[in-house]
XYZ file of C-alpha atoms in Angstrom:
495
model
C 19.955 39.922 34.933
C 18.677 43.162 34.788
C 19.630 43.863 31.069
C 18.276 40.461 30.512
C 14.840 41.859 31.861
C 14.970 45.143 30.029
C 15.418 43.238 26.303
C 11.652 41.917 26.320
C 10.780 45.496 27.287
C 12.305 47.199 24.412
C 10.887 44.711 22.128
C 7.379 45.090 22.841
C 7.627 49.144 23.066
C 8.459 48.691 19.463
C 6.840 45.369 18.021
C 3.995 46.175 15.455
C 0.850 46.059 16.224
C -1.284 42.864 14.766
C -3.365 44.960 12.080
C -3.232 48.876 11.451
C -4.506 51.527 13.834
C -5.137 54.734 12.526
C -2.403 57.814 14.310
C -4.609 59.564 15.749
C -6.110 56.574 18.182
C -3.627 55.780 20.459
C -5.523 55.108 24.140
C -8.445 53.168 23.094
C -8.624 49.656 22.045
C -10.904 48.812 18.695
C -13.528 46.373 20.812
C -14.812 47.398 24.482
C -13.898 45.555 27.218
C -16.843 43.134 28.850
C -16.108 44.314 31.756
C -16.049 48.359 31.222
C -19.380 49.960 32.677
C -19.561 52.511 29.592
C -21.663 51.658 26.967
C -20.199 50.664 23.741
C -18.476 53.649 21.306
C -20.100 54.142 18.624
C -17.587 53.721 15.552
C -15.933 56.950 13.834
C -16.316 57.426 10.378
C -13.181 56.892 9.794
C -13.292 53.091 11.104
C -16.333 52.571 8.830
C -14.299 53.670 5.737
C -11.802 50.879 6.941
C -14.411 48.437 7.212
C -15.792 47.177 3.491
C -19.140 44.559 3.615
C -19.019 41.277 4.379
C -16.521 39.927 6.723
C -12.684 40.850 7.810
C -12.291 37.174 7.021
C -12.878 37.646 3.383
C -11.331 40.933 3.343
C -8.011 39.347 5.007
C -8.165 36.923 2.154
C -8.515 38.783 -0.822
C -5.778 41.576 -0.075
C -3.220 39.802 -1.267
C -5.027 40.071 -5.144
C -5.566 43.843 -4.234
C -2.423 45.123 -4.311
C -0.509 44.466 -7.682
C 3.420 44.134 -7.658
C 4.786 46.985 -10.185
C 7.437 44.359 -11.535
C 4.544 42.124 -12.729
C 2.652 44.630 -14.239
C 5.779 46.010 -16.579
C 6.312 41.660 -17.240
C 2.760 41.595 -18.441
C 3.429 45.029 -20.689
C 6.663 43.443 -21.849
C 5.635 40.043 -22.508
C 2.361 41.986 -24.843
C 5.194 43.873 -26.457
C 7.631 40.735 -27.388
C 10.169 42.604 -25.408
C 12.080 39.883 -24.809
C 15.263 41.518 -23.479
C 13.508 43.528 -20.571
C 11.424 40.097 -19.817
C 15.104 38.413 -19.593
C 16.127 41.699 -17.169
C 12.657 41.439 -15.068
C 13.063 37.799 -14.668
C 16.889 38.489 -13.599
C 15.443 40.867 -11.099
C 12.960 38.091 -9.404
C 9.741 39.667 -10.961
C 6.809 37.194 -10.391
C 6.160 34.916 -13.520
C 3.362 33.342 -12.502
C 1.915 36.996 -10.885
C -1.056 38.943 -12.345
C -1.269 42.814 -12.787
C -4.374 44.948 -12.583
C -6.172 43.637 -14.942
C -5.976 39.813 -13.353
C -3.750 38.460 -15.831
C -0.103 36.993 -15.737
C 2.508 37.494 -18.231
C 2.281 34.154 -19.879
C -1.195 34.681 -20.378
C -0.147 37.961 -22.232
C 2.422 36.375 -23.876
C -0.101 33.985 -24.979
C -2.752 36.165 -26.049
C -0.923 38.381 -28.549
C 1.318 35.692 -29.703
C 4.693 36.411 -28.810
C 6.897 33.542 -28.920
C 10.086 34.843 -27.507
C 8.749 36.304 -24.266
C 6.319 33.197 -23.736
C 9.470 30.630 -24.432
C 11.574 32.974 -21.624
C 8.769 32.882 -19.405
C 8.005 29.303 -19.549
C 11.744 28.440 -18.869
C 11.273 30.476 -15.967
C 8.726 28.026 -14.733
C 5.360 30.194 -15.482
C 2.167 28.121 -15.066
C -1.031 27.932 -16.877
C -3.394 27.246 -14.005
C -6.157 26.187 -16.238
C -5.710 24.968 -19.601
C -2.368 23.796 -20.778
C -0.158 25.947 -22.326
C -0.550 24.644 -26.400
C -4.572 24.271 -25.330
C -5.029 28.021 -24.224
C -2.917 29.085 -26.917
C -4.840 27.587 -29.216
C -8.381 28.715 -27.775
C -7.052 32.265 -28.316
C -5.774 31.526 -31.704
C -1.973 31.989 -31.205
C -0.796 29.791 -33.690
C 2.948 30.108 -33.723
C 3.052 29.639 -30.134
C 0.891 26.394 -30.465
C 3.117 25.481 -33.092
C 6.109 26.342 -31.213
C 4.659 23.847 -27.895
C 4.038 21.230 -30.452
C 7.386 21.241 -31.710
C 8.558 21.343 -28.146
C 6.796 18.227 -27.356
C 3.759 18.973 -26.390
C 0.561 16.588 -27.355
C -2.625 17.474 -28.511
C -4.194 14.420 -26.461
C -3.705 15.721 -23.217
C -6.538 15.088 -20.664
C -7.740 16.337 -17.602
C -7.911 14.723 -14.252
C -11.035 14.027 -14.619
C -10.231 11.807 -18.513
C -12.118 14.992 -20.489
C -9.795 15.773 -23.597
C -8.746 19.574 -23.361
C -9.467 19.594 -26.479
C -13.224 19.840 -25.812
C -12.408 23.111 -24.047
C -10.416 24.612 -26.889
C -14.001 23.825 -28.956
C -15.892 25.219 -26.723
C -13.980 28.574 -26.778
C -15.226 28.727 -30.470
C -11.674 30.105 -32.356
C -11.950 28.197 -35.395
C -8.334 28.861 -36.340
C -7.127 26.987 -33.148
C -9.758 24.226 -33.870
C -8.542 23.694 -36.989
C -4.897 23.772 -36.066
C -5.430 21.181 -33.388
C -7.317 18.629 -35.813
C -4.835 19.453 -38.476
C -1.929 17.966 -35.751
C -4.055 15.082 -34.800
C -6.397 16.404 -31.986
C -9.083 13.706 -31.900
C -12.327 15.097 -33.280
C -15.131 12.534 -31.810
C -13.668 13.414 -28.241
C -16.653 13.739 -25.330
C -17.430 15.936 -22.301
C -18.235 15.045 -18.928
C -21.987 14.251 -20.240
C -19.986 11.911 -23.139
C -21.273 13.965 -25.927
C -19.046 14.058 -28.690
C -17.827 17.603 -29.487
C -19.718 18.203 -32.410
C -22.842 17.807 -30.773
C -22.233 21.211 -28.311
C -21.349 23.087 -31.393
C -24.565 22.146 -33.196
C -26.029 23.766 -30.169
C -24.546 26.437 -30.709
C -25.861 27.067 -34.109
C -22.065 26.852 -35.124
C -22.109 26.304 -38.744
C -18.240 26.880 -39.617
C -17.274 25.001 -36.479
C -19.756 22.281 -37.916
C -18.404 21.970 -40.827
C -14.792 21.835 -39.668
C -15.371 19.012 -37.744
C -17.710 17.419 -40.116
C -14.724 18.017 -42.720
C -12.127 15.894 -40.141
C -14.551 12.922 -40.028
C -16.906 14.383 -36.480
C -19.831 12.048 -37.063
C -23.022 13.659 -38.214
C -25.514 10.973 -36.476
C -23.809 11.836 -32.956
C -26.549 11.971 -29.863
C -26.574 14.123 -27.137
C -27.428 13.486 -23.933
C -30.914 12.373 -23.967
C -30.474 9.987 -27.108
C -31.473 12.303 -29.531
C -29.688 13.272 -32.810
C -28.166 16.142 -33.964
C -30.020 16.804 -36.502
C -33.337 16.433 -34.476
C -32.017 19.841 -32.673
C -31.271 21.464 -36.140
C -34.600 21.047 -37.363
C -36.319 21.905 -33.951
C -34.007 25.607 -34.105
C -35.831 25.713 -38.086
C -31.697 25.971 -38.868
C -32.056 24.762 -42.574
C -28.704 25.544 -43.043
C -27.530 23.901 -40.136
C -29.939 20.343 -41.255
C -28.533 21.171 -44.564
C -24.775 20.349 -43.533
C -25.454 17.519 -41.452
C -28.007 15.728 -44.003
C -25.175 16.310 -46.639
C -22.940 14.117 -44.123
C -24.738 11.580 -43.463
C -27.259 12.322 -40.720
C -30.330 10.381 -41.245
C -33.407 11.880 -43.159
C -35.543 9.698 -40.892
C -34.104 10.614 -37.299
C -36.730 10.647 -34.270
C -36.690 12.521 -31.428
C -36.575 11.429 -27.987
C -40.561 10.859 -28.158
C -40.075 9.462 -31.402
C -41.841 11.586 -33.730
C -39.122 11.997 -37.022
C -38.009 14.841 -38.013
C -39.968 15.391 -41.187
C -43.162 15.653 -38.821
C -41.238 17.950 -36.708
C -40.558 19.820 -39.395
C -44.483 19.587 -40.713
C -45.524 20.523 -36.909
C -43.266 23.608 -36.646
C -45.153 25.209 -40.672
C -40.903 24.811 -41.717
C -42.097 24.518 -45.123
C -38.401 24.816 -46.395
C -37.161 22.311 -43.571
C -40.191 19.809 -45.110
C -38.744 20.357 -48.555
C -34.833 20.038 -47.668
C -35.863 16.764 -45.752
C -37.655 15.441 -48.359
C -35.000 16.113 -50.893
C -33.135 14.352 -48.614
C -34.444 11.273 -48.563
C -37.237 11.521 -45.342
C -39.851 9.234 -45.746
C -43.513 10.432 -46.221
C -45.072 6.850 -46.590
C -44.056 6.253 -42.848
C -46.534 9.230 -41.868
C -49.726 7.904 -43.115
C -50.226 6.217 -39.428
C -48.002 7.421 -37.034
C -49.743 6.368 -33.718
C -52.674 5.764 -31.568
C -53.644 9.097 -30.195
C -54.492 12.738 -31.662
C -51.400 13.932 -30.935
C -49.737 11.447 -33.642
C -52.227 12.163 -36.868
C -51.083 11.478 -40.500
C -48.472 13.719 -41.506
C -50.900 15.294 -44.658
C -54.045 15.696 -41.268
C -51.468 17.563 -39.717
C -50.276 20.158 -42.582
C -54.087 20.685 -43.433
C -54.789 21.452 -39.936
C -51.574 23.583 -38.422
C -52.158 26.833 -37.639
C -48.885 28.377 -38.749
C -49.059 27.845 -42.458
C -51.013 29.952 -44.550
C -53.044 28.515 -47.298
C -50.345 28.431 -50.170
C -47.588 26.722 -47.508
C -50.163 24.099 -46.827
C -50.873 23.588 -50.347
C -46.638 23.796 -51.549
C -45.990 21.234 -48.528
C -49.097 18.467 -49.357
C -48.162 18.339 -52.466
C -44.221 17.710 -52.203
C -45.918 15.335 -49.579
C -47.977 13.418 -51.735
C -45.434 13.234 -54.726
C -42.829 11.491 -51.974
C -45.454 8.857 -50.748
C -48.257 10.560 -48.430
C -51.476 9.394 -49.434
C -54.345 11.814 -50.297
C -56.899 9.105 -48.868
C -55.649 9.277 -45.362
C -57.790 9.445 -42.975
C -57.359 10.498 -38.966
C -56.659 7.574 -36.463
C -58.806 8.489 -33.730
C -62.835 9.212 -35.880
C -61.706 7.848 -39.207
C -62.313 11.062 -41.044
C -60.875 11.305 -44.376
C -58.053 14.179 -45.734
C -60.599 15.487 -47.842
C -63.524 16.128 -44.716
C -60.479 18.149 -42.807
C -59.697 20.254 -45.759
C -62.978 20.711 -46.279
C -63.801 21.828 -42.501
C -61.186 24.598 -42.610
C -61.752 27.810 -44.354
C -59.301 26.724 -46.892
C -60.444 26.160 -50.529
C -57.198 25.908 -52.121
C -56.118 22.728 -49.948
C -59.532 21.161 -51.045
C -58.795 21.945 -54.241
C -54.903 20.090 -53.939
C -56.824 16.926 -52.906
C -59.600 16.940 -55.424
C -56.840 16.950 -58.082
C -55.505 13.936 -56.705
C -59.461 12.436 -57.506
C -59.369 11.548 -53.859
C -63.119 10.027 -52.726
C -66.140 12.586 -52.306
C -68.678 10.076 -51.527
C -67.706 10.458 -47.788
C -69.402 11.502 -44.789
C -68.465 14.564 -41.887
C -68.701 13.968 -38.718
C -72.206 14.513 -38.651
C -73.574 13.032 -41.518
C -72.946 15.729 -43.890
C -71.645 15.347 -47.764
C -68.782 17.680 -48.735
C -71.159 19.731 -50.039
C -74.133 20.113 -47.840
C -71.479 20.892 -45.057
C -69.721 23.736 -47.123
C -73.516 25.131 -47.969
C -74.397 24.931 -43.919
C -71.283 26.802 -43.559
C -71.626 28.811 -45.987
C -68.205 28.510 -48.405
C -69.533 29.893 -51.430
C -65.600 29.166 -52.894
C -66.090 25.682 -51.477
C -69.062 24.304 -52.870
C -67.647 25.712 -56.461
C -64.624 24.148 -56.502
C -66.493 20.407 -55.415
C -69.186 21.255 -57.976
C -66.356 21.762 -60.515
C -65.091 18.645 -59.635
C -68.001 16.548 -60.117
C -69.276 15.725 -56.558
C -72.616 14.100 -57.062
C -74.806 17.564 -56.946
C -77.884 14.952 -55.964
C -76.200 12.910 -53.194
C -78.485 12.505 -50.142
C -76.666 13.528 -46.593
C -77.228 11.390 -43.223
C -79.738 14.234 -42.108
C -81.800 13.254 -45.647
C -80.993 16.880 -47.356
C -79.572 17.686 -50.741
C -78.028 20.359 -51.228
C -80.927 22.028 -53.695
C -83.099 21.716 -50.108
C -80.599 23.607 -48.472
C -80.506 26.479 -51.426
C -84.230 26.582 -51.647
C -84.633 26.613 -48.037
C -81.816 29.509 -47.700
C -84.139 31.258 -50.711
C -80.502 31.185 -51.697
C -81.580 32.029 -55.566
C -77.362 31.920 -56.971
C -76.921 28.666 -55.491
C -80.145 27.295 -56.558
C -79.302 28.356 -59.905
C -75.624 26.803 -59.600
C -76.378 23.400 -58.687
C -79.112 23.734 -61.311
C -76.371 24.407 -63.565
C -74.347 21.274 -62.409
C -77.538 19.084 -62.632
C -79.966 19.070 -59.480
C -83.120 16.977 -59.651
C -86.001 19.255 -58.405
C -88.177 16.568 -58.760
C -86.412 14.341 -56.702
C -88.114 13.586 -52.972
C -85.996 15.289 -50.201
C -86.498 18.342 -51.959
C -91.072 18.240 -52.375
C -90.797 19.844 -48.925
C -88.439 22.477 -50.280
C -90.351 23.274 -53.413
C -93.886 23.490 -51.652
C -91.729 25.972 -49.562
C -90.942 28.623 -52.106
C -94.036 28.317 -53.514
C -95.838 29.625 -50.452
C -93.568 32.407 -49.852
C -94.410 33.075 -53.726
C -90.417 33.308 -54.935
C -91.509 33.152 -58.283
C -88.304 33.890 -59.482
C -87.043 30.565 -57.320
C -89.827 28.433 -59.487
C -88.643 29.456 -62.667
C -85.565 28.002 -61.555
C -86.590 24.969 -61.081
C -89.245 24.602 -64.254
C -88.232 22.053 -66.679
C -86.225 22.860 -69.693
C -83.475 21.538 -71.494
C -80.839 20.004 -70.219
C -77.099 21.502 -71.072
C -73.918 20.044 -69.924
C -72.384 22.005 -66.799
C -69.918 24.090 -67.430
C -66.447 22.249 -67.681
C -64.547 24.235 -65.883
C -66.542 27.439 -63.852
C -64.350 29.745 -62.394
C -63.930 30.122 -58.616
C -64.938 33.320 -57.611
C -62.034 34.002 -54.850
C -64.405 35.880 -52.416
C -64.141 36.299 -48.577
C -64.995 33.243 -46.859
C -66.793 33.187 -43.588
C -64.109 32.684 -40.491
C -64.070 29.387 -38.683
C -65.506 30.899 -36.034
C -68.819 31.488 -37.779
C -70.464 28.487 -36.563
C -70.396 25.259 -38.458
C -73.286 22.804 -37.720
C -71.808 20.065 -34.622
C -69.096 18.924 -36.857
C -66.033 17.342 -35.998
C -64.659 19.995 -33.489
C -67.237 19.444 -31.370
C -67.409 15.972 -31.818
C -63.563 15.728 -30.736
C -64.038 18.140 -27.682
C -61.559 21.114 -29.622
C -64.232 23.501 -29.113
């Protein structure tokens, strides 16, 4: 009975303790009592070493991945190596197949990774585990080839699906290794297969600007009108990235020339919105419709595609001109005018500081006898505005030099009334009536500020043909900002 009694004894005086105590505390416990009067020790420097942040909960939990077993570290160097008879002789010795070594990784992973087929076949007949992707599906992300081939050969299919019904193959494409792409497609992998948002796999390497991935799957029969989530086409992101190389590949298999994004503007007015003056040309070439643009809605926001390249701010004058006119040979029509004040091309060219676009629509002979927003010709706007470049390039056009404005001026009243003495003479030049009525005020004007100079101008004498063809002095134009009379922009609130 008494040896019976003593046997508990002996086996608590030498049962471990429940977590580590350092040697040199041996009388107190870690935590106070409740019911000691002494207030609480304060801990030694040597507990608060022991003691990381965050909770002995988490700490508990993650030692296991702390401390590395040395036999799985030498099976991951082995494995890297191809040392296949020491992987035999580690395995033989109960090393850890599916363990990881400093660096997180297990030996089949190694295996995997520098393509060793021996050492991965040993370890997978030793029952290693991919805990992700399956074996032949992380071999191929990483681009081991002959062990994909090897799995293949072994049986293993190319199909294979998670729990979840998403194709591991769309994880391999994701990875981006184009040799393991390839050598998946090349053994049947199915190239239209979807992700959990049941997008096709082409479409996340589009967004990925992935042209050789593109073109891979393009080459295997991936389908170049594919949608993403929100309905919209691939090619609608490739020309919203300005990725003409990118549009380029798709358009060449098939994607559609007139696609619209998901607020239904097409892509060639994306592409006109955004100043891509190469993306406008490519699409175009292509086979985009510019006769669709003329009308495109029922609000500003939806102009004529020609409105809109005359009046974007990031093209400079010779994009604006390049893009109108591979516009208007494919079908936009010069005479277009805006859907909201009925204005036509040629009164927005004319309102921006840009002579050379006016000039691109006066050689289509588009119609001058129109009216700005406030009543102005073409040229008695230009000459309030003062676009010396302007009014010579309508002049040399034949705009009716005489033509009476809604505010009854001609543009001679204007020059006379600027004492503008080069102007006057100009639209002398191209045939202005001095004698006509709107301009009595004018002349009676000059004459009492005694611009003799001005009246010689305007004597009569014989009348010569204008000059054919004057030359357009390219001078600095005033900036928009210099104050046209109330003209459109202030008419549609924009200023």
């Amino acid at each position: 009975m008494s040896n019976s009694e003593k046997t508990p004894v002996a086996e608590k005086e030498v049962a471990p303790p429940s977590y580590s105590v350092p040697a040199q505390t041996t009388t107190s416990p870690p935590i106070a009592s409740p019911s000691m009067s002494s207030p609480p020790l304060v801990q030694s420097p040597v507990n608060n070493c022991r003691r990381p942040k965050g909770s002995s909960f988490f700490r508990a939990l993650t030692s296991g991945f702390r401390k590395h077993d040395p036999l799985v570290s030498t099976l991951c160097q082995a494995a890297t190596r191809g040392d296949e008879q020491q992987v035999s002789g580690l395995i033989s010795q109960a090393a850890n197949v599916n363990g990881r070594n400093e660096d997180g990784d297990t030996p089949l992973k190694c295996a995997i990774r520098h393509d060793q087929v021996g050492t991965a076949c040993l370890l997978l007949q030793a029952g290693a585990q991919s805990n992700k992707l399956p074996h032949l599906f992380k071999a191929a992300s990483v681009g081991s080839l002959k062990i994909a081939r090897m799995l293949i050969d072994s049986g293993e299919s190319v199909h294979g699906k998670s729990k979840t019904g998403k194709p591991y193959f769309v994880d391999v494409v994701a990875k981006g290794n184009l040799d393991g792409i390839k050598f998946l497609l090349e053994n049947g992998a199915p190239v239209n297969a979807k992700n959990e948002r049941r997008e096709e796999v082409i479409v996340q390497v589009v967004k990925t600007d992935n042209i050789e991935i593109t073109r891979l799957l393009l080459a295997h029969g991936a389908n170049a009108n594919a949608k993403d989530a929100i309905g919209e086409e691939i090619i609608v992101y490739a020309v919203k990235k300005r990725n003409v190389e990118l549009a380029n590949i798709l358009l060449d298999h098939g994607a559609d020339p007139n696609a619209e994004s998901a607020v239904k503007h097409s892509i060639l007015y994306t592409a006109v919105q955004s100043g891509n003056a190469d993306m406008v040309g490519l699409l175009l070439d292509k086979g985009a419709s510019a006769k669709l643009l003329n009308v495109l809605g029922t609000n500003a926001l939806q102009q004529p595609i020609l409105i809109k390249v005359i009046r974007n701010p990031f093209l400079n004058n010779d994009e604006k001109v390049e893009v109108m006119k591979m516009l208007m040979t494919n079908g936009a029509s010069p005479e277009t005018v805006d859907i909201t004040f009925g204005l036509p091309a040629i009164c927005h060219a004319v309102e921006m500081p840009s002579t050379p676009v006016v000039q691109a629509l006066l050689s289509r002979a588009v119609n001058t006898k129109v009216r700005m927003m406030s009543g102005q010709t073409l040229l008695t706007y230009s000459i309030d505005v003062n676009r010396q470049n302007t009014v010579e390039a309508l002049l040399a056009q034949g705009v009716d030099v005489n033509e009476v404005d809604g505010l009854n001026r001609t543009p001679l009243m204007l020059a006379l009334m600027k004492l503008d003495y080069n102007l006057t003479a100009k639209l002398m030049d191209y045939g202005a009536d001095p004698t006509a009525k709107e301009n009595q005020e004018a002349v009676k004007f000059i004459k009492a500020v005694g611009r003799k100079d001005l009246q010689e101008l305007l004597r009569p004498r014989e009348v010569e043909a204008g000059p054919s063809t004057p030359a357009v002095r390219h001078e600095a134009e005033l900036p928009a900002s210099e104050a046209p009379p109330p003209s459109y922009e202030l008419v549609a609130g924009k200023v």
